[in-house]
mmCIF file of C-alpha atoms and ligand atoms in Angstrom:
data_model
loop_
_atom_site.group_PDB
_atom_site.id
_atom_site.type_symbol
_atom_site.label_atom_id
_atom_site.label_comp_id
_atom_site.label_asym_id
_atom_site.label_seq_id
_atom_site.Cartn_x
_atom_site.Cartn_y
_atom_site.Cartn_z
ATOM 1 C CA MET X 199 14.393 11.841 -1.078
ATOM 2 C CA LYS X 200 10.852 10.949 -2.032
ATOM 3 C CA ILE X 201 8.052 11.689 0.433
ATOM 4 C CA ILE X 202 4.760 9.837 0.053
ATOM 5 C CA LYS X 203 1.982 11.329 2.162
ATOM 6 C CA THR X 204 -0.934 9.054 2.918
ATOM 7 C CA LYS X 205 -4.350 9.804 4.378
ATOM 8 C CA ASN X 206 -4.011 7.225 7.108
ATOM 9 C CA TYR X 207 -2.123 4.234 8.484
ATOM 10 C CA SER X 208 -3.954 1.726 6.331
ATOM 11 C CA GLU X 209 -2.930 3.525 3.129
ATOM 12 C CA LEU X 210 0.640 3.793 4.457
ATOM 13 C CA SER X 211 0.746 0.034 5.042
ATOM 14 C CA ILE X 212 -0.642 -0.815 1.596
ATOM 15 C CA LYS X 213 1.779 1.552 -0.141
ATOM 16 C CA THR X 214 4.763 0.155 1.772
ATOM 17 C CA ALA X 215 3.819 -3.437 1.015
ATOM 18 C CA GLU X 216 3.533 -2.534 -2.692
ATOM 19 C CA ILE X 217 7.085 -1.163 -2.688
ATOM 20 C CA VAL X 218 8.467 -4.209 -0.852
ATOM 21 C CA ILE X 219 6.695 -6.514 -3.298
ATOM 22 C CA GLY X 220 8.063 -4.479 -6.229
ATOM 23 C CA GLN X 221 11.561 -4.886 -4.809
ATOM 24 C CA ILE X 222 11.162 -8.678 -4.567
ATOM 25 C CA HIS X 223 9.691 -8.911 -8.067
ATOM 26 C CA SER X 224 12.656 -7.026 -9.474
ATOM 27 C CA ASN X 225 15.141 -9.067 -7.413
ATOM 28 C CA PRO X 226 13.801 -12.310 -5.877
ATOM 29 C CA ASN X 227 17.139 -12.734 -4.022
ATOM 30 C CA SER X 228 16.788 -9.407 -2.204
ATOM 31 C CA THR X 229 18.409 -8.969 1.201
ATOM 32 C CA LEU X 230 15.885 -7.267 3.458
ATOM 33 C CA VAL X 231 16.007 -5.661 6.887
ATOM 34 C CA LEU X 232 12.567 -5.182 8.455
ATOM 35 C CA PRO X 233 11.649 -3.389 11.660
ATOM 36 C CA THR X 234 9.790 -4.457 14.767
ATOM 37 C CA GLY X 235 7.351 -2.295 16.742
ATOM 38 C CA ASN X 236 3.806 -1.173 16.032
ATOM 39 C CA THR X 237 4.597 0.724 12.848
ATOM 40 C CA PRO X 238 5.186 -2.260 10.508
ATOM 41 C CA LEU X 239 2.228 -4.384 11.648
ATOM 42 C CA GLY X 240 -0.035 -3.167 8.826
ATOM 43 C CA MET X 241 2.695 -3.752 6.241
ATOM 44 C CA PHE X 242 3.265 -7.271 7.603
ATOM 45 C CA SER X 243 -0.394 -8.110 7.298
ATOM 46 C CA GLN X 244 -0.517 -6.751 3.717
ATOM 47 C CA LEU X 245 2.589 -8.785 2.804
ATOM 48 C CA SER X 246 1.127 -11.915 4.404
ATOM 49 C CA ILE X 247 -2.095 -11.486 2.404
ATOM 50 C CA ALA X 248 -0.099 -10.961 -0.808
ATOM 51 C CA PHE X 249 1.900 -14.123 -0.067
ATOM 52 C CA LYS X 250 -1.302 -16.154 0.455
ATOM 53 C CA LYS X 251 -2.624 -14.871 -2.878
ATOM 54 C CA ASN X 252 0.640 -15.946 -4.573
ATOM 55 C CA ILE X 253 1.465 -12.350 -5.455
ATOM 56 C CA VAL X 254 4.863 -12.545 -3.750
ATOM 57 C CA SER X 255 7.263 -15.202 -2.478
ATOM 58 C CA PHE X 256 10.007 -14.724 0.121
ATOM 59 C CA ASN X 257 11.546 -18.107 -0.643
ATOM 60 C CA ASN X 258 14.700 -16.707 -2.225
ATOM 61 C CA CYS X 259 14.959 -13.542 -0.100
ATOM 62 C CA PHE X 260 17.419 -13.030 2.715
ATOM 63 C CA LEU X 261 16.392 -11.425 5.985
ATOM 64 C CA ILE X 262 18.701 -9.795 8.514
ATOM 65 C CA GLU X 263 17.486 -8.899 11.975
ATOM 66 C CA LEU X 264 17.683 -5.162 12.664
ATOM 67 C CA ASP X 265 18.015 -5.140 16.433
ATOM 68 C CA ASP X 266 17.204 -7.051 19.568
ATOM 69 C CA TYR X 267 17.517 -6.953 23.335
ATOM 70 C CA TRP X 268 20.898 -8.128 24.567
ATOM 71 C CA GLN X 269 21.490 -11.065 26.916
ATOM 72 C CA ILE X 270 17.927 -12.299 26.655
ATOM 73 C CA PRO X 271 17.490 -16.041 26.104
ATOM 74 C CA MET X 272 16.873 -16.923 22.454
ATOM 75 C CA ASN X 273 13.611 -18.669 23.383
ATOM 76 C CA ASP X 274 12.213 -15.778 25.450
ATOM 77 C CA ASN X 275 8.970 -14.613 23.820
ATOM 78 C CA ARG X 276 9.939 -10.996 24.339
ATOM 79 C CA ASN X 277 13.082 -11.428 22.275
ATOM 80 C CA LEU X 278 12.426 -9.206 19.217
ATOM 81 C CA TYR X 279 13.230 -11.995 16.781
ATOM 82 C CA ASN X 280 10.483 -14.145 18.322
ATOM 83 C CA TRP X 281 8.108 -11.207 18.024
ATOM 84 C CA LEU X 282 9.003 -10.797 14.321
ATOM 85 C CA ASP X 283 8.646 -14.523 13.833
ATOM 86 C CA LYS X 284 5.099 -14.512 15.227
ATOM 87 C CA SER X 285 4.094 -11.268 13.517
ATOM 88 C CA PHE X 286 5.450 -12.052 10.090
ATOM 89 C CA ILE X 287 8.041 -14.751 9.406
ATOM 90 C CA GLN X 288 5.723 -17.647 10.277
ATOM 91 C CA ASN X 289 3.065 -16.306 7.913
ATOM 92 C CA VAL X 290 5.262 -16.400 4.827
ATOM 93 C CA ASN X 291 7.931 -18.625 3.285
ATOM 94 C CA PHE X 292 11.432 -17.474 4.154
ATOM 95 C CA LYS X 293 13.974 -20.290 4.255
ATOM 96 C CA LEU X 294 15.362 -20.435 7.787
ATOM 97 C CA GLU X 295 18.903 -20.685 6.458
ATOM 98 C CA ASN X 296 18.375 -17.342 4.700
ATOM 99 C CA ILE X 297 17.696 -15.532 7.972
ATOM 100 C CA THR X 298 20.435 -13.892 10.020
ATOM 101 C CA ARG X 299 19.307 -13.696 13.616
ATOM 102 C CA PHE X 300 21.310 -12.193 16.486
ATOM 103 C CA ASN X 301 22.462 -14.673 19.076
ATOM 104 C CA THR X 302 21.241 -12.543 21.975
ATOM 105 C CA SER X 303 22.863 -14.745 24.572
ATOM 106 C CA ALA X 304 26.278 -15.025 22.894
ATOM 107 C CA ILE X 305 29.182 -15.053 25.324
ATOM 108 C CA ASN X 306 31.508 -13.021 23.118
ATOM 109 C CA SER X 307 29.679 -9.926 21.890
ATOM 110 C CA ASP X 308 32.484 -8.826 19.535
ATOM 111 C CA ASN X 309 32.459 -12.177 17.756
ATOM 112 C CA GLU X 310 28.691 -12.032 17.438
ATOM 113 C CA CYS X 311 28.751 -8.525 15.929
ATOM 114 C CA HIS X 312 31.532 -9.539 13.488
ATOM 115 C CA ARG X 313 29.608 -12.637 12.448
ATOM 116 C CA VAL X 314 26.585 -10.543 11.471
ATOM 117 C CA GLU X 315 28.681 -7.912 9.655
ATOM 118 C CA LYS X 316 30.448 -10.698 7.758
ATOM 119 C CA ASN X 317 27.087 -12.162 6.721
ATOM 120 C CA ILE X 318 25.974 -8.802 5.366
ATOM 121 C CA LYS X 319 29.169 -8.536 3.310
ATOM 122 C CA LYS X 320 28.770 -12.095 2.057
ATOM 123 C CA MET X 321 25.316 -11.197 0.744
ATOM 124 C CA GLY X 322 26.734 -8.184 -1.072
ATOM 125 C CA GLY X 323 25.143 -5.673 1.302
ATOM 126 C CA ILE X 324 21.516 -4.874 2.040
ATOM 127 C CA ASP X 325 19.044 -4.224 -0.787
ATOM 128 C CA LEU X 326 16.170 -2.734 1.183
ATOM 129 C CA VAL X 327 15.764 -1.554 4.762
ATOM 130 C CA VAL X 328 12.363 -0.588 6.134
ATOM 131 C CA PHE X 329 12.613 1.509 9.284
ATOM 132 C CA GLY X 330 10.129 2.693 11.843
ATOM 133 C CA VAL X 331 11.415 5.510 13.990
ATOM 134 C CA GLY X 332 11.412 5.946 17.757
ATOM 135 C CA PRO X 333 10.061 9.214 19.172
ATOM 136 C CA ASN X 334 13.702 9.981 20.078
ATOM 137 C CA GLY X 335 14.829 9.479 16.465
ATOM 138 C CA HIS X 336 16.540 6.122 16.950
ATOM 139 C CA LEU X 337 16.917 3.711 14.017
ATOM 140 C CA GLY X 338 16.890 0.151 15.252
ATOM 141 C CA PHE X 339 18.778 0.578 18.519
ATOM 142 C CA ASN X 340 21.074 3.223 17.074
ATOM 143 C CA GLU X 341 20.210 5.586 19.879
ATOM 144 C CA PRO X 342 20.784 9.373 19.912
ATOM 145 C CA GLY X 343 24.528 10.034 19.751
ATOM 146 C CA SER X 344 25.164 7.146 17.324
ATOM 147 C CA LYS X 345 27.752 7.952 14.690
ATOM 148 C CA LEU X 346 27.232 7.621 10.960
ATOM 149 C CA ASN X 347 30.124 5.154 10.748
ATOM 150 C CA SER X 348 28.908 3.026 13.679
ATOM 151 C CA LYS X 349 29.251 -0.715 13.335
ATOM 152 C CA THR X 350 26.998 -3.517 14.533
ATOM 153 C CA ARG X 351 27.368 -3.385 18.286
ATOM 154 C CA ILE X 352 25.989 -3.685 21.791
ATOM 155 C CA ILE X 353 24.498 -0.397 22.963
ATOM 156 C CA ASP X 354 23.028 0.999 26.181
ATOM 157 C CA LEU X 355 19.346 1.719 25.634
ATOM 158 C CA SER X 356 18.355 5.362 26.015
ATOM 159 C CA PRO X 357 15.956 6.316 28.835
ATOM 160 C CA GLU X 358 13.314 7.058 26.145
ATOM 161 C CA SER X 359 13.659 3.578 24.660
ATOM 162 C CA ILE X 360 13.398 2.028 28.115
ATOM 163 C CA THR X 361 10.246 4.028 28.825
ATOM 164 C CA SER X 362 8.668 3.170 25.480
ATOM 165 C CA SER X 363 9.461 -0.555 25.963
ATOM 166 C CA ALA X 364 7.966 -0.640 29.471
ATOM 167 C CA ASN X 365 4.573 -1.954 28.351
ATOM 168 C CA TYR X 366 6.225 -4.699 26.328
ATOM 169 C CA TRP X 367 8.227 -5.847 29.376
ATOM 170 C CA GLY X 368 5.532 -5.236 32.005
ATOM 171 C CA SER X 369 7.392 -2.366 33.698
ATOM 172 C CA GLU X 370 10.430 -0.130 33.186
ATOM 173 C CA GLU X 371 12.447 -2.148 35.723
ATOM 174 C CA ASN X 372 12.069 -5.264 33.586
ATOM 175 C CA VAL X 373 13.350 -3.679 30.362
ATOM 176 C CA PRO X 374 16.866 -4.908 29.482
ATOM 177 C CA GLN X 375 19.458 -2.149 29.747
ATOM 178 C CA GLN X 376 21.217 -3.038 26.504
ATOM 179 C CA GLY X 377 20.441 -3.916 22.907
ATOM 180 C CA ILE X 378 22.327 -5.283 19.917
ATOM 181 C CA THR X 379 21.818 -3.391 16.673
ATOM 182 C CA LEU X 380 23.000 -3.303 13.092
ATOM 183 C CA GLY X 381 25.259 -0.275 12.794
ATOM 184 C CA LEU X 382 24.434 2.834 10.811
ATOM 185 C CA SER X 383 27.349 2.213 8.434
ATOM 186 C CA SER X 384 25.799 -1.031 7.113
ATOM 187 C CA LEU X 385 22.245 0.290 7.236
ATOM 188 C CA LEU X 386 22.944 3.540 5.419
ATOM 189 C CA ALA X 387 24.891 1.605 2.763
ATOM 190 C CA ALA X 388 21.645 -0.184 1.795
ATOM 191 C CA LYS X 389 20.620 0.328 -1.811
ATOM 192 C CA LYS X 390 17.135 1.510 -0.834
ATOM 193 C CA ILE X 391 15.618 2.703 2.416
ATOM 194 C CA ILE X 392 11.994 3.253 3.403
ATOM 195 C CA LEU X 393 11.157 5.218 6.535
ATOM 196 C CA LEU X 394 7.651 4.798 7.955
ATOM 197 C CA VAL X 395 6.186 7.446 10.206
ATOM 198 C CA ASN X 396 2.627 7.380 11.464
ATOM 199 C CA GLY X 397 0.557 8.864 14.243
ATOM 200 C CA LYS X 398 0.329 12.206 16.013
ATOM 201 C CA HIS X 399 2.929 11.094 18.563
ATOM 202 C CA LYS X 400 5.479 10.986 15.705
ATOM 203 C CA ALA X 401 4.666 14.438 14.249
ATOM 204 C CA GLN X 402 7.514 16.145 16.040
ATOM 205 C CA ILE X 403 10.175 13.552 15.256
ATOM 206 C CA TYR X 404 9.006 13.501 11.625
ATOM 207 C CA LYS X 405 9.682 17.248 11.319
ATOM 208 C CA GLN X 406 13.024 17.011 13.091
ATOM 209 C CA ALA X 407 14.266 13.938 11.236
ATOM 210 C CA ILE X 408 13.175 14.894 7.720
ATOM 211 C CA HIS X 409 13.070 18.671 7.706
ATOM 212 C CA GLY X 410 15.518 19.554 10.497
ATOM 213 C CA PRO X 411 19.326 19.656 10.626
ATOM 214 C CA ILE X 412 21.285 16.419 10.280
ATOM 215 C CA THR X 413 22.589 15.578 13.728
ATOM 216 C CA PRO X 414 23.768 12.518 15.697
ATOM 217 C CA LEU X 415 21.239 13.555 18.332
ATOM 218 C CA ILE X 416 18.537 12.379 15.904
ATOM 219 C CA PRO X 417 19.970 9.357 14.066
ATOM 220 C CA ALA X 418 16.969 9.286 11.683
ATOM 221 C CA SER X 419 18.101 12.681 10.342
ATOM 222 C CA TYR X 420 21.103 10.928 8.705
ATOM 223 C CA LEU X 421 18.596 9.375 6.302
ATOM 224 C CA GLN X 422 18.259 12.743 4.533
ATOM 225 C CA GLN X 423 21.679 12.012 2.984
ATOM 226 C CA HIS X 424 20.619 8.691 1.453
ATOM 227 C CA LYS X 425 20.228 8.643 -2.340
ATOM 228 C CA HIS X 426 17.253 6.283 -2.440
ATOM 229 C CA LEU X 427 15.190 7.181 0.594
ATOM 230 C CA THR X 428 11.398 6.959 0.463
ATOM 231 C CA VAL X 429 9.568 8.406 3.443
ATOM 232 C CA ILE X 430 5.989 7.209 3.832
ATOM 233 C CA VAL X 431 4.138 9.334 6.334
ATOM 234 C CA ASP X 432 0.486 9.514 7.311
ATOM 235 C CA GLN X 433 -1.556 12.649 7.830
ATOM 236 C CA ASP X 434 -1.423 12.437 11.626
ATOM 237 C CA ALA X 435 2.367 12.567 11.489
ATOM 238 C CA TYR X 436 2.815 15.173 8.739
ATOM 239 C CA GLY X 437 0.243 17.212 10.484
ATOM 240 C CA GLU X 438 -1.785 19.083 7.892
HETATM 241 P P1 LIG R 710 6.959 1.824 17.064
HETATM 242 O O1 LIG R 710 8.501 1.778 17.444
HETATM 243 O O2 LIG R 710 6.843 1.349 15.669
HETATM 244 O O3 LIG R 710 6.300 0.901 18.040
HETATM 245 O O4 LIG R 710 6.512 3.257 17.216
HETATM 246 C C1 LIG R 710 9.410 2.341 16.567
HETATM 247 C C2 LIG R 710 10.797 2.347 17.199
HETATM 248 O O5 LIG R 710 10.919 2.536 18.412
HETATM 249 O O6 LIG R 710 11.779 2.191 16.452
#
């Protein structure tokens, strides 16, 4: 595991974008999984700037959605894909046919999960995953208790995830009870993984996930076992 400590969030975002760009330069057909949430916003803006300056092109990359809310209409603005679209995809040049998006209103959830797993296999697996981490240690919607061999699936959101999504949905009562998420087995099989951790509110989960015991109670702790993990953490989160 490589740990890169940055002074602040802006440096974390620049560093992360540099690594993503390096990945695409070395393999323009890279299959990427990118997170939603507040953590990646700085990276997205750095990548969008680099795209505008012709430093990087996403034209031949593949993108697979990490997670989303389940049984939410595809055109609902609060659908995580639509959020990612507005925050990043629209600013760059992915080909739409190269993007695997969850059908969040699919009638048969098993078929939908198999379809996405099959797509990942067809692409030869994932080249790079960038994760944020929830304060409860979830990765995507692999909530505490998720097993290392878990597949892409529908999952009940943890009370912590419901609380932390309350602002996004207006109130806790409005937050969907379930999500759909790529499983840990596909995610941890990625060739490279970056974990981003920033802010004082993540200091505790940073310590537990990276320096604590590996446990299903903190899915992010499984990352310690990955051969090509880079953790990028800012001073507020590493706490010195
Ligand atoms: P955040 O969310 O980036 O908004 O902190 C991370 C997560 O819950 O996975």
